[in-house]
Short mmCIF file of C-alpha atoms and ligand atoms in Angstrom, two decimals:
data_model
loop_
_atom_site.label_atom_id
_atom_site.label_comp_id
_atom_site.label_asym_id
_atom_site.label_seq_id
_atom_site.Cartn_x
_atom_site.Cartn_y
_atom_site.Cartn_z
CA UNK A 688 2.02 70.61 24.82
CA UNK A 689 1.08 67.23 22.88
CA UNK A 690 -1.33 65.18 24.64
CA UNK A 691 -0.48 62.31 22.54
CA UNK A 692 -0.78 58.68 24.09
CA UNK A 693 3.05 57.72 25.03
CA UNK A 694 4.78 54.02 25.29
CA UNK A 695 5.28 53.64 29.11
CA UNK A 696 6.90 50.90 31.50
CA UNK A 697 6.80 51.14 34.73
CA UNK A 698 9.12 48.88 36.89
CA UNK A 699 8.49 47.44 39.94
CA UNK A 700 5.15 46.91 40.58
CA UNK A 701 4.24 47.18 44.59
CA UNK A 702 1.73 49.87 46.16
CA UNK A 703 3.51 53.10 43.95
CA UNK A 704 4.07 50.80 40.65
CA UNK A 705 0.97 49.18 40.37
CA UNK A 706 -1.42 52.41 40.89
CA UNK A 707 0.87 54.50 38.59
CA UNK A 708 0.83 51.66 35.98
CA UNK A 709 -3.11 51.59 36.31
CA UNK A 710 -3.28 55.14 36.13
CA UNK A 711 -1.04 55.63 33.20
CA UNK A 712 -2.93 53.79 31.31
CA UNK A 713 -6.53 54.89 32.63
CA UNK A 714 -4.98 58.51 30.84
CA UNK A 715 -4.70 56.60 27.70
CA UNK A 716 -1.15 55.61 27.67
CA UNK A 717 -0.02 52.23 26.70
CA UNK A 718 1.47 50.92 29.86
CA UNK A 719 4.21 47.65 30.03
CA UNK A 720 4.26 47.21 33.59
CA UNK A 721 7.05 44.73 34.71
CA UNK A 722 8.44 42.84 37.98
CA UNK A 723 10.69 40.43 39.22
CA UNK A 724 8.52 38.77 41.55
CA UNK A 725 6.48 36.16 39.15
CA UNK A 726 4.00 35.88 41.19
CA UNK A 727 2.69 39.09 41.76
CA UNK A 728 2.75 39.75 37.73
CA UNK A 729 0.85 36.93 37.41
CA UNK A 730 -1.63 37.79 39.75
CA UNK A 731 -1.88 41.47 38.14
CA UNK A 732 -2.23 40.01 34.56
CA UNK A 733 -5.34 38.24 35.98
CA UNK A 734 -6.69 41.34 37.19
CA UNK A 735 -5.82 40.94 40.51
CA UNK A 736 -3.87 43.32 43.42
CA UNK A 737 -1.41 41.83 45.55
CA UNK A 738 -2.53 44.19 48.35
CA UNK A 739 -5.83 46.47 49.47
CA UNK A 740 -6.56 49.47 47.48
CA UNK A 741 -9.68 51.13 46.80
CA UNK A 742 -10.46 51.41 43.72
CA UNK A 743 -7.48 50.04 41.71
CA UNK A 744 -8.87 46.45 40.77
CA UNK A 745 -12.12 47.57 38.78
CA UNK A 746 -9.50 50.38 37.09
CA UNK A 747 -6.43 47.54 36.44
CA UNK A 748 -9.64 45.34 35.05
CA UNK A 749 -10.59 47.81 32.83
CA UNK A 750 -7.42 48.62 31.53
CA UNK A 751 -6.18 45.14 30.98
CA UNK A 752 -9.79 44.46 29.00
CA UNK A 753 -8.84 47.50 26.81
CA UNK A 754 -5.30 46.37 25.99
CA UNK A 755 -3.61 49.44 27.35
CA UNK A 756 -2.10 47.52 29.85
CA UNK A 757 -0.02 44.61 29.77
CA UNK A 758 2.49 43.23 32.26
CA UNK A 759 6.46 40.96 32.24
CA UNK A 760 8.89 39.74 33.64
CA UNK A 761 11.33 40.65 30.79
CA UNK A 762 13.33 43.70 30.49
CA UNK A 763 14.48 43.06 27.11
CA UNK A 764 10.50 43.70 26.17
CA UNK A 765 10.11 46.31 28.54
CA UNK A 766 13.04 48.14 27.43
CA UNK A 767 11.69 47.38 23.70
CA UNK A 768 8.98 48.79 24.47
CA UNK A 769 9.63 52.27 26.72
CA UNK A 770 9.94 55.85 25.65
CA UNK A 771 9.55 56.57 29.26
CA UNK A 772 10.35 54.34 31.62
CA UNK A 773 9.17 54.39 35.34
CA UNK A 774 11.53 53.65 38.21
CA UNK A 775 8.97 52.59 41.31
CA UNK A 776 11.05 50.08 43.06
CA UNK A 777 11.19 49.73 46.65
CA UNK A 778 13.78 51.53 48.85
CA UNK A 779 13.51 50.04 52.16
CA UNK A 780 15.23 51.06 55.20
CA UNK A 781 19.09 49.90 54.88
CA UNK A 782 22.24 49.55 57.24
CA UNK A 783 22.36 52.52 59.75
CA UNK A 784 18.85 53.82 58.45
CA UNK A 785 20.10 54.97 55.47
CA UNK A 786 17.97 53.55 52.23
CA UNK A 787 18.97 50.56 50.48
CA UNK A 788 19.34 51.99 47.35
CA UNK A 789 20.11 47.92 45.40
CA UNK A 790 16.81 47.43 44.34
CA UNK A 791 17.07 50.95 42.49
CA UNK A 792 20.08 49.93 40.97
CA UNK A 793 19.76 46.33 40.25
CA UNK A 794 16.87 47.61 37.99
CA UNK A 795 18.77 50.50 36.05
CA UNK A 796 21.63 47.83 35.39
CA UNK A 797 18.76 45.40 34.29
CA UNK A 798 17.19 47.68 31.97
CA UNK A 799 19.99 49.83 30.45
CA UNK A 800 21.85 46.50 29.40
CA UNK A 801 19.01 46.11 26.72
CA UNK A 802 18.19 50.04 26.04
CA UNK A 803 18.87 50.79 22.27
CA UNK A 804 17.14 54.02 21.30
CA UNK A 805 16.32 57.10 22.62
CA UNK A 806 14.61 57.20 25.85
CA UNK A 807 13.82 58.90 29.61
CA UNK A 808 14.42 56.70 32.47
CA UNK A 809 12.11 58.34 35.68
CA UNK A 810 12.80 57.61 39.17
CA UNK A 811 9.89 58.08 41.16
CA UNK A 812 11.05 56.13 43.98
CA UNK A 813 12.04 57.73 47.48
CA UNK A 814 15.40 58.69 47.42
CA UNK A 815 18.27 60.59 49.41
CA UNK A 816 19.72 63.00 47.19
CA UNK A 817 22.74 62.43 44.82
CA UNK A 818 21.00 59.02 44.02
CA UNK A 819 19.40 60.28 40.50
CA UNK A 820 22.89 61.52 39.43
CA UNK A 821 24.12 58.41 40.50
CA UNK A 822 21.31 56.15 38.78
CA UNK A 823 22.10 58.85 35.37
CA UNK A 824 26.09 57.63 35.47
CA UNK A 825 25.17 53.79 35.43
CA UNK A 826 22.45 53.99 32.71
CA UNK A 827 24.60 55.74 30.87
CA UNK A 828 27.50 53.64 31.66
CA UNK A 829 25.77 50.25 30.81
CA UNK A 830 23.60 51.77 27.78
CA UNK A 831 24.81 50.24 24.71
CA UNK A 832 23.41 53.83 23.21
CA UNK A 833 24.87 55.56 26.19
CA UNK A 834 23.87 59.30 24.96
CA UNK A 835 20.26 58.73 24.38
CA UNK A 836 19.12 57.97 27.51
CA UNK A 837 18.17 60.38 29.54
CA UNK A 838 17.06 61.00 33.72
CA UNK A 839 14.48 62.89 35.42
CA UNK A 840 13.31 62.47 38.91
CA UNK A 841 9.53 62.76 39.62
CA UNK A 842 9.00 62.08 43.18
CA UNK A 843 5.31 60.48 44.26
CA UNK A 844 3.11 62.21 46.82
CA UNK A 845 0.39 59.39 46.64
CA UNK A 846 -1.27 58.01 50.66
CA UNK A 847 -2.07 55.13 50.80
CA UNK A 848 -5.96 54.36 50.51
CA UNK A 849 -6.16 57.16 48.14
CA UNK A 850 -3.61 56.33 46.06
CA UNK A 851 -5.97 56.02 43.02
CA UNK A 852 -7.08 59.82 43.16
CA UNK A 853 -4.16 60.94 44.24
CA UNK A 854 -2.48 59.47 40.97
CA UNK A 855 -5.47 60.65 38.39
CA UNK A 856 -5.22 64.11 40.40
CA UNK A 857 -2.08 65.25 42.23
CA UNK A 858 -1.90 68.23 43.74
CA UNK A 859 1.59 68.92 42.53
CA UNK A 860 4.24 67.57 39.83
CA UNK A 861 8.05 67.96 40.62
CA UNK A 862 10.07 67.54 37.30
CA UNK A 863 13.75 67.14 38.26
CA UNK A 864 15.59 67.50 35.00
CA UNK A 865 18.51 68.16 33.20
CA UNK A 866 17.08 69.03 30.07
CA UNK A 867 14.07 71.28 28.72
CA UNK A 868 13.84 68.22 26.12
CA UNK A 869 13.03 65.90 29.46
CA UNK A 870 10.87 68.21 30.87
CA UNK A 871 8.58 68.23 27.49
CA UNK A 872 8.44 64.60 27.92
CA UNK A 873 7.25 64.55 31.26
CA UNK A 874 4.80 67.24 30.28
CA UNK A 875 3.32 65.18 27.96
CA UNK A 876 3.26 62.10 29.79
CA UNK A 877 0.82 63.78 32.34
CA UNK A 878 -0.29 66.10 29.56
CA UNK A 879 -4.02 65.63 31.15
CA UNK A 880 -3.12 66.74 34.62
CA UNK A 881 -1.83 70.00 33.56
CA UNK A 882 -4.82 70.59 31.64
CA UNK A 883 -6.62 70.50 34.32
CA UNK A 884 -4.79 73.04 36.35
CA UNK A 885 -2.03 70.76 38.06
CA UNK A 886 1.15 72.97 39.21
CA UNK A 887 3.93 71.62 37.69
CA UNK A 888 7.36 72.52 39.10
CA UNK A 889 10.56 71.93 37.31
CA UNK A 890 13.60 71.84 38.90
CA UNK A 891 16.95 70.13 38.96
CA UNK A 892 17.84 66.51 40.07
CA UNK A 893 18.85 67.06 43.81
CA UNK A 894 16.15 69.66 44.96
CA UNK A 895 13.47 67.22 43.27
CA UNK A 896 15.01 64.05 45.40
CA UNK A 897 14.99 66.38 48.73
CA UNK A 898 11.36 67.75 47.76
CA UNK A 899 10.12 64.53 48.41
CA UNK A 900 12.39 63.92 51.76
CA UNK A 901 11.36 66.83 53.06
CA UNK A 902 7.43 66.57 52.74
CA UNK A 903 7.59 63.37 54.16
CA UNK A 904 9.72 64.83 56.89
CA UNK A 905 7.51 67.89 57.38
CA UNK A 906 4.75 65.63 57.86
CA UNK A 907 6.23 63.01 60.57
CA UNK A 908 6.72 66.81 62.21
CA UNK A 909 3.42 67.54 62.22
CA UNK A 910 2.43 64.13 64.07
CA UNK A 911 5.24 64.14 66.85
CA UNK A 912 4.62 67.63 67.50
CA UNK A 913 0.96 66.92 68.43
CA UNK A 914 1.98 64.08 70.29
CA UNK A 915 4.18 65.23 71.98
CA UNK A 916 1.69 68.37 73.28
CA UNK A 917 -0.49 65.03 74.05
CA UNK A 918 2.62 64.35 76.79
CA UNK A 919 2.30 68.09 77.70
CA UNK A 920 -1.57 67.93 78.01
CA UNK A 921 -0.96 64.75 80.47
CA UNK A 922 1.44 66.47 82.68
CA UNK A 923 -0.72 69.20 83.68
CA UNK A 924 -4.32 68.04 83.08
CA UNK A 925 -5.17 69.37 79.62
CA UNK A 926 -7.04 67.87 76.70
CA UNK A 927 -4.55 67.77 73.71
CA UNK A 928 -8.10 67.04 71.37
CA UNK A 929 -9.32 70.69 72.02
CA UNK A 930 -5.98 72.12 72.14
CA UNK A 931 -5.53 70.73 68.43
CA UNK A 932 -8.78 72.19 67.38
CA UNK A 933 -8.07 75.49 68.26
CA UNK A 934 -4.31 74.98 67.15
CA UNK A 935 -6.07 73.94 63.60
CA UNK A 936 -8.31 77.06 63.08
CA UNK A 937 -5.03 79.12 62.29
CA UNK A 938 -4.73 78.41 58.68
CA UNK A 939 -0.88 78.50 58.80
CA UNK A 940 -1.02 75.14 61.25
CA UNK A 941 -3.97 73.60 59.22
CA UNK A 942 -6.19 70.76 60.66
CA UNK A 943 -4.37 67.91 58.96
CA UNK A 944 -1.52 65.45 60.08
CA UNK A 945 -2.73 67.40 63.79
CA UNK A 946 -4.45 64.12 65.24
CA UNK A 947 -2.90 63.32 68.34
CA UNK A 948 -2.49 59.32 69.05
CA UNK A 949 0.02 56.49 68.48
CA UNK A 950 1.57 58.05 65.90
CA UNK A 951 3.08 57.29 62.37
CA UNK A 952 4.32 53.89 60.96
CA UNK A 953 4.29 52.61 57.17
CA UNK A 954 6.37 51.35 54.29
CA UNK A 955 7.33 55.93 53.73
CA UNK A 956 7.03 58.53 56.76
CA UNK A 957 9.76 56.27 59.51
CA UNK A 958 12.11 54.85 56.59
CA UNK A 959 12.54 58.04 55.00
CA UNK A 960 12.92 59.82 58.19
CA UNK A 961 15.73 57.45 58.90
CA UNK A 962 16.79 57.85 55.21
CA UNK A 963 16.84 61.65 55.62
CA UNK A 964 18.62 61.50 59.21
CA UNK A 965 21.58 59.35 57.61
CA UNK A 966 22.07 61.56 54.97
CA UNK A 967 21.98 64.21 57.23
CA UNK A 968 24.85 62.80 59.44
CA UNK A 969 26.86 61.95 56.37
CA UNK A 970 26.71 65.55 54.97
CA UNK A 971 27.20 66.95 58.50
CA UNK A 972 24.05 69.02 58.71
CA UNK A 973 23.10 68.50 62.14
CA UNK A 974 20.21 71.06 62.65
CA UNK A 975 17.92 68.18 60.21
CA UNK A 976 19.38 64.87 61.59
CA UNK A 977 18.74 66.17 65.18
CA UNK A 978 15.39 67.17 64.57
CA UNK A 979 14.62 63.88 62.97
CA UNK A 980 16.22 61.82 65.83
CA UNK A 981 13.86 64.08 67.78
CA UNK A 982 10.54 62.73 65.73
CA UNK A 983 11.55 59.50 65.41
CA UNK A 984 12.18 59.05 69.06
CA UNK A 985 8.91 61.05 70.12
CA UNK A 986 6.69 59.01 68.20
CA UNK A 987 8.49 55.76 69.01
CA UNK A 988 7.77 56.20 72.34
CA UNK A 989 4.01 56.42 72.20
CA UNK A 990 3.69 52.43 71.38
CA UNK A 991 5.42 52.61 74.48
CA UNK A 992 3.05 54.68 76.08
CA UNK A 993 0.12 53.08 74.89
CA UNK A 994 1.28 49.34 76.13
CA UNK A 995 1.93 51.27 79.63
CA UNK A 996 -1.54 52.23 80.02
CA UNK A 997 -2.70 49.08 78.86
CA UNK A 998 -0.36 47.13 81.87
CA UNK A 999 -1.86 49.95 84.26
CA UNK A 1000 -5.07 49.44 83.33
CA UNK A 1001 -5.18 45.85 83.56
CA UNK A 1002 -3.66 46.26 87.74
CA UNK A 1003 0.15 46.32 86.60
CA UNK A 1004 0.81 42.99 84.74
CA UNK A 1005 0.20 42.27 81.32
CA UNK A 1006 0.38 38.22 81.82
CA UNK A 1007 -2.58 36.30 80.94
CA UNK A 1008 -4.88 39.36 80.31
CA UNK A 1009 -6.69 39.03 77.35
CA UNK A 1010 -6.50 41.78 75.21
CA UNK A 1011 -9.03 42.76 71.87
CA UNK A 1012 -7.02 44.96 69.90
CA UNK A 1013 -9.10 46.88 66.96
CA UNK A 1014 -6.80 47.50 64.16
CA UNK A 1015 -3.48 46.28 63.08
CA UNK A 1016 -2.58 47.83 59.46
CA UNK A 1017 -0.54 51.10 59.89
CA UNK A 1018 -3.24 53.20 58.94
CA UNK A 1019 -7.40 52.99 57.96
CA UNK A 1020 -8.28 51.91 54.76
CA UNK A 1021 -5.05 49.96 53.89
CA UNK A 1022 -4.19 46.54 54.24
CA UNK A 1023 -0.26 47.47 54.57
CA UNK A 1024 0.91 46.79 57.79
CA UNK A 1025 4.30 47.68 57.18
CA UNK A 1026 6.21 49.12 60.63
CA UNK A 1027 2.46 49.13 61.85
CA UNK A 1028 2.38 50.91 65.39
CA UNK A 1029 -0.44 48.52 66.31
CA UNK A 1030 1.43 45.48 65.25
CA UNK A 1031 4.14 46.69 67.38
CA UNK A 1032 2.19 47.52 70.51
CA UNK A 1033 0.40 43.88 69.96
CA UNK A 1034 4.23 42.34 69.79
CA UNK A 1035 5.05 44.37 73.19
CA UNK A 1036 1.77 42.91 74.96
CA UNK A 1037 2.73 39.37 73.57
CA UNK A 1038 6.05 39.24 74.77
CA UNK A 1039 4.15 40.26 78.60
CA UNK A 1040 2.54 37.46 78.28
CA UNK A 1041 -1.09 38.48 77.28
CA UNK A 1042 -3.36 36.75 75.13
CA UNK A 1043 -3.92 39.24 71.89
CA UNK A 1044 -6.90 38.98 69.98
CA UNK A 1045 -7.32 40.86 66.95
CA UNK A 1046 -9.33 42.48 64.30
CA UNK A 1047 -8.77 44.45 61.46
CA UNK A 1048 -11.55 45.23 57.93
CA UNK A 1049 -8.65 44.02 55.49
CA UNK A 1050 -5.28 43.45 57.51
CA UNK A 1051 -6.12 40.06 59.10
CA UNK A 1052 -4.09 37.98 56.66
CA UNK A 1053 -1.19 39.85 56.65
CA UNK A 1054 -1.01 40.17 60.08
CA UNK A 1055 -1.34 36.51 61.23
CA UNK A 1056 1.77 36.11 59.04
CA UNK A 1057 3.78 38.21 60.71
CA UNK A 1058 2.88 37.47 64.74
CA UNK A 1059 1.90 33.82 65.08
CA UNK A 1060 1.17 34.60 68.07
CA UNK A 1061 -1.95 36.79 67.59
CA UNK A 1062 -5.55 34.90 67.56
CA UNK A 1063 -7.07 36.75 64.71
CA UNK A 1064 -10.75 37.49 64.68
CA UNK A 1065 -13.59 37.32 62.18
CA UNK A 1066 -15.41 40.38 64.23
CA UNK A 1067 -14.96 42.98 66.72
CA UNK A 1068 -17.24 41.11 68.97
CA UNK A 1069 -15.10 37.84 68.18
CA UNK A 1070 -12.14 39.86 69.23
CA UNK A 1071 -13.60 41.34 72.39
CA UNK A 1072 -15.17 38.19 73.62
CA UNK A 1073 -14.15 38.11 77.49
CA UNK A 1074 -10.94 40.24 77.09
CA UNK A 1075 -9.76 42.47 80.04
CA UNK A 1076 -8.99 45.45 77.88
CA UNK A 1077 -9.96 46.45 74.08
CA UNK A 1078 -7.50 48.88 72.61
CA UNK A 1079 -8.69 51.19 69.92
CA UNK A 1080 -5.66 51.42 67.33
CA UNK A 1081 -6.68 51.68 64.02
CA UNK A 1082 -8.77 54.56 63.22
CA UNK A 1083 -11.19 52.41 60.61
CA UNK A 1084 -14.52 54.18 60.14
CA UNK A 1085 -16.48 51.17 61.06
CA UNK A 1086 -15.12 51.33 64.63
CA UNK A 1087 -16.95 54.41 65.06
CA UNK A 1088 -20.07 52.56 64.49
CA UNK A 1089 -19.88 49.77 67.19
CA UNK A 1090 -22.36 49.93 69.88
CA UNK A 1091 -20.60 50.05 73.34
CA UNK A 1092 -23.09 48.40 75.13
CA UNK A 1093 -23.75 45.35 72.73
CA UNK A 1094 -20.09 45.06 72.78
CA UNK A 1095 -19.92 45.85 76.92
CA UNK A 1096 -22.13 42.35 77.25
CA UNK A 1097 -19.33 40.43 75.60
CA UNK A 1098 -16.40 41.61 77.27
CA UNK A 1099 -14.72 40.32 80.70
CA UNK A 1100 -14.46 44.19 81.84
CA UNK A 1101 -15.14 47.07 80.23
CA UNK A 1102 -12.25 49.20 79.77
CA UNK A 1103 -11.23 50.64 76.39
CA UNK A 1104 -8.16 52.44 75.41
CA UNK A 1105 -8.64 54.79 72.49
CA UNK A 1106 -5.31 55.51 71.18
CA UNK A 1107 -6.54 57.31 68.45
CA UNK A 1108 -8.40 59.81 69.86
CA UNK A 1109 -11.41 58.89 67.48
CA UNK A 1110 -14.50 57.16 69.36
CA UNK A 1111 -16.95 59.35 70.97
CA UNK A 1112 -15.60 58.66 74.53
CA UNK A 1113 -19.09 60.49 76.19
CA UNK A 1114 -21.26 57.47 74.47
CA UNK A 1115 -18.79 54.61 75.74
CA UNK A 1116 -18.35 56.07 79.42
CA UNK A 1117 -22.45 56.43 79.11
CA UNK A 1118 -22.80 52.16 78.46
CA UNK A 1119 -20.72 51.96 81.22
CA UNK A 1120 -17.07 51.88 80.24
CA UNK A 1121 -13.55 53.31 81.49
CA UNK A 1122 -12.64 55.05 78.56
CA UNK A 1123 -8.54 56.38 78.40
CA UNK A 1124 -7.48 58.78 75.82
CA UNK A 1125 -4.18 59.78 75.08
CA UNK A 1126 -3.40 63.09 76.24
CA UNK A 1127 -7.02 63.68 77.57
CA UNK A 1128 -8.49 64.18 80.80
N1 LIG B 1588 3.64 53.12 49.17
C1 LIG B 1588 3.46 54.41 49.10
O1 LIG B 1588 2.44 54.94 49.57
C2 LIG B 1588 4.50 55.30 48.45
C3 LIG B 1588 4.18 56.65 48.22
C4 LIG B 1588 5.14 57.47 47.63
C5 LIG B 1588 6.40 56.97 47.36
N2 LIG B 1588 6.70 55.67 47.64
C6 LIG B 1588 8.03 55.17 47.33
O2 LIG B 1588 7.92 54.32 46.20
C7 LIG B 1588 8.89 53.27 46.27
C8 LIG B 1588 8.19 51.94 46.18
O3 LIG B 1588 7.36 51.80 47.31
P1 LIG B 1588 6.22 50.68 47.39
O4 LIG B 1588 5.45 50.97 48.61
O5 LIG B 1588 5.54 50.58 46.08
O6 LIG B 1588 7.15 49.37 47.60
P2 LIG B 1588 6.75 47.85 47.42
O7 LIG B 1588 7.70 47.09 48.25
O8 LIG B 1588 5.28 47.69 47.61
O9 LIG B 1588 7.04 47.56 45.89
C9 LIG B 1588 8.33 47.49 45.32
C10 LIG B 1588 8.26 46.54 44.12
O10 LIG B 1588 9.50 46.58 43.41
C11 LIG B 1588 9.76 45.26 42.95
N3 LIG B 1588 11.18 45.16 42.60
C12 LIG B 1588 12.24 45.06 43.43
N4 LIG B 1588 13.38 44.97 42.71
C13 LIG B 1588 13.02 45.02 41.41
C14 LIG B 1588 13.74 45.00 40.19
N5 LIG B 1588 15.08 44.91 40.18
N6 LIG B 1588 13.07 45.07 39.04
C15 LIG B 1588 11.71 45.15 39.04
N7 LIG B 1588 10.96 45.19 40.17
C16 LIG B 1588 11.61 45.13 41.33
C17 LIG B 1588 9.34 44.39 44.12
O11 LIG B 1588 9.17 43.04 43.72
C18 LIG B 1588 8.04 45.07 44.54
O12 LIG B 1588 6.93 44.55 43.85
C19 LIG B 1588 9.64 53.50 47.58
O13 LIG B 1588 10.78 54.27 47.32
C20 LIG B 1588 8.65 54.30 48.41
O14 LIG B 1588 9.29 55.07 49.40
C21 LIG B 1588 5.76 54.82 48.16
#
């Protein structure tokens, strides 16, 4: 195996593109990164992320200082340029659920138009399978070289506010090929990894698109099964916290993707869900689009849940209560707030008629965009000032660090939903607060 530094692009440049771009190039290959949304290009060639990641701006800094790492808005140079080229665009949820597969495409057509030589075109986007055979036909259809460009698919595993480590160290690499000469390729492009012990499995198109489906399915799983025992604890008086510990000591559950709460959201686990459940249907294998109806529905319905509580608590009508919410970005240490439970419960209670003031460490911005309606705070204290009801919905570490009876002296009443099962709930209750939990006593 060479460990040679290889000509990369990598298209489409959002959460996945960006970090793998950085990355690349952190392992010492000369990255072309390219996108067609100006702006965001031009705010990466300055050295700057479009979103909230740690540790990817000092690392894209770096990189662009050392010339490793460039960035366009040209496929002509990027195709130039490529002897592997990265597919990371976006594959949002489309028409019935299924994924909208036109950004994939619209970039294939864009760069196979201007692919002369010899090259491997990667998908690493999330896709149902039969896309990558699909993608294969039309670069080779539109390739003015049509028989020298290959396809592999090499799905990505990175979360989210570890995106960075997850990239420089995965814990697996799926190779779908159709070739032994791809798979070298591949090898070598993450020569560095596999040095260092990384499994890498090699398989063919199809099983590597449905690897990646069903991980993120297996994981959605995980959460609405826990939630749902959270229901089941309710019902009869149990504590679904201490039922998950002892659930978690039997090493073929494991402890993660077991915390009970409000469940899942994000720009992966519900769209690809939905992505998996159409394909599913189409393909007529019930026995997966069932169960995935079954998760989707289960973990819909604990925003609904949560904003139930929160009317109960606050004496059965939500108008004109003034509600702190802690939280709004899908999950801690991200500024993505992408089908964010919290911003969904917050658009529930606004539509009630309460007041909604929030606070998240790095979401703020996005959020106000989205619901106009939300006052958006500078502090937790800001956001709790005289409210009826603060509702825990974020997990962020530093909301495990307020003090419940400095906050208690700002607040109208104090009466705190955790729907994350995360604060201590003995030190609230001891300044004097109603604490709820979901699916605790
Ligand atoms: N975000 C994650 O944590 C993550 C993890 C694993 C896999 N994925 C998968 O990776 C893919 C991308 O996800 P994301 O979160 O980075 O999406 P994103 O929306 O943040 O980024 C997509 C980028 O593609 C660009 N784009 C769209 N059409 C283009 C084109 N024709 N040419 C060049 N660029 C184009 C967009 O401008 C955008 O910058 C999805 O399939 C997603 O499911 C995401």
């Amino acid at each position: 195996m060479q460990s040679a530094s290889l000509r990369l692009t990598v298209i489409g440049t959002g959460y996945l593109g960006l970090t793998h771009a950085v990355c690349m190039a952190e392992l010492g290959h000369e990255v072309m990164a390219i996108d067609v949304d100006e702006d965001k290009i031009a705010k990466a060639a300055r050295g700057e992320t479009p979103f909230f990641e740690p540790g990817l701006e000092p690392l894209l800094r770096k990189n662009l200082e050392s010339g490793r790492l460039r960035f366009t808005t040209s496929f002509a140079q990027a195709a130039d340029f490529g002897q592997v080229h990265f597919l990371c665009v976006g594959t949002p949820q489309g028409a019935d659920g299924a994924a909208d597969l036109s950004y994939v495409f619209a970039a294939v057509d864009a760069l196979a138009a201007r692919l002369g030589g010899q090259c491997l075109i990667v998908g690493k986007s999330t896709v149902p399978p039969g896309t990558a055979r699909q993608v294969m036909d039309r670069a080779r259809t539109i390739a003015p070289a049509s028989d020298a460009v290959e396809l592999a698919w090499n799905p990505e595993f990175l979360r989210e506010g570890f995106a960075v480590q997850d990239s420089l160290s995965p814990d697996r690499l799926v190779f779908g090929v159709t070739s032994e000469w791809a798979a070298d390729l591949l090898r070598q492009v993450y020569s560095q990894a596999l040095v260092a012990g990384v499994p890498a499995l090699v398989m063919d198109l199809e099983t590597a698109e449905l690897v990646k489906m069903s991980a993120n399915a297996f994981l959605a799983t995980k959460i609405s099964f826990i939630n749902a025992m959270a229901e089941m604890c309710e019902a009869v008086g149990a504590d679904v916290v201490r039922l998950a510990e002892a659930l978690a000591c039997d090493d073929r559950i494991g402890r993660r993707f077991l915390s009970p709460g409000l469940g899942f959201g994000g720009g992966c686990l519900p769209k690809d869900i939905r992505s998996f459940r159409a394909t599913a249907q189409r393909l007529g294998v019930t026995s997966v689009a069932d169960l995935l109806s079954t998760v989707d529905a289960v973990n819909l319905g604990r925003r609904n849940r949560v904003t139930e509580l929160a009317r109960a608590t606050v004496g059965g009508s939500l108008a004109g209560k003034r509600i702190a919410v802690l939280g709004v970005a899908f999950k801690p240490d991200s500024d993505d707030i992408r089908d964010s439970p919290s911003l969904d419960v917050c658009g529930r209670l606004t539509q009630e008629g309460a007041i909604v003031s929030v606070h998240d460490p790095v979401a703020m911005p996005s959020a106000a965009r989205i619901n106009p309606d939300l006052r958006c705070a500078a502090t937790v204290s800001e956001a709790a000032d005289g409210s009826d009801l603060v509702l825990h919905l974020t997990e962020w570490s530093d909301y495990r660090a307020i003090d419940p009876v400095a906050l208690g002296s700002v607040v109208a009443r104090r009466a705190i939903i955790d729907a994350r099962s995360a604060l201590d709930a003995a030190m609230w209750r001891a300044a004097g607060w109603d604490v709820l939990m979901l699916g605790q006593p």
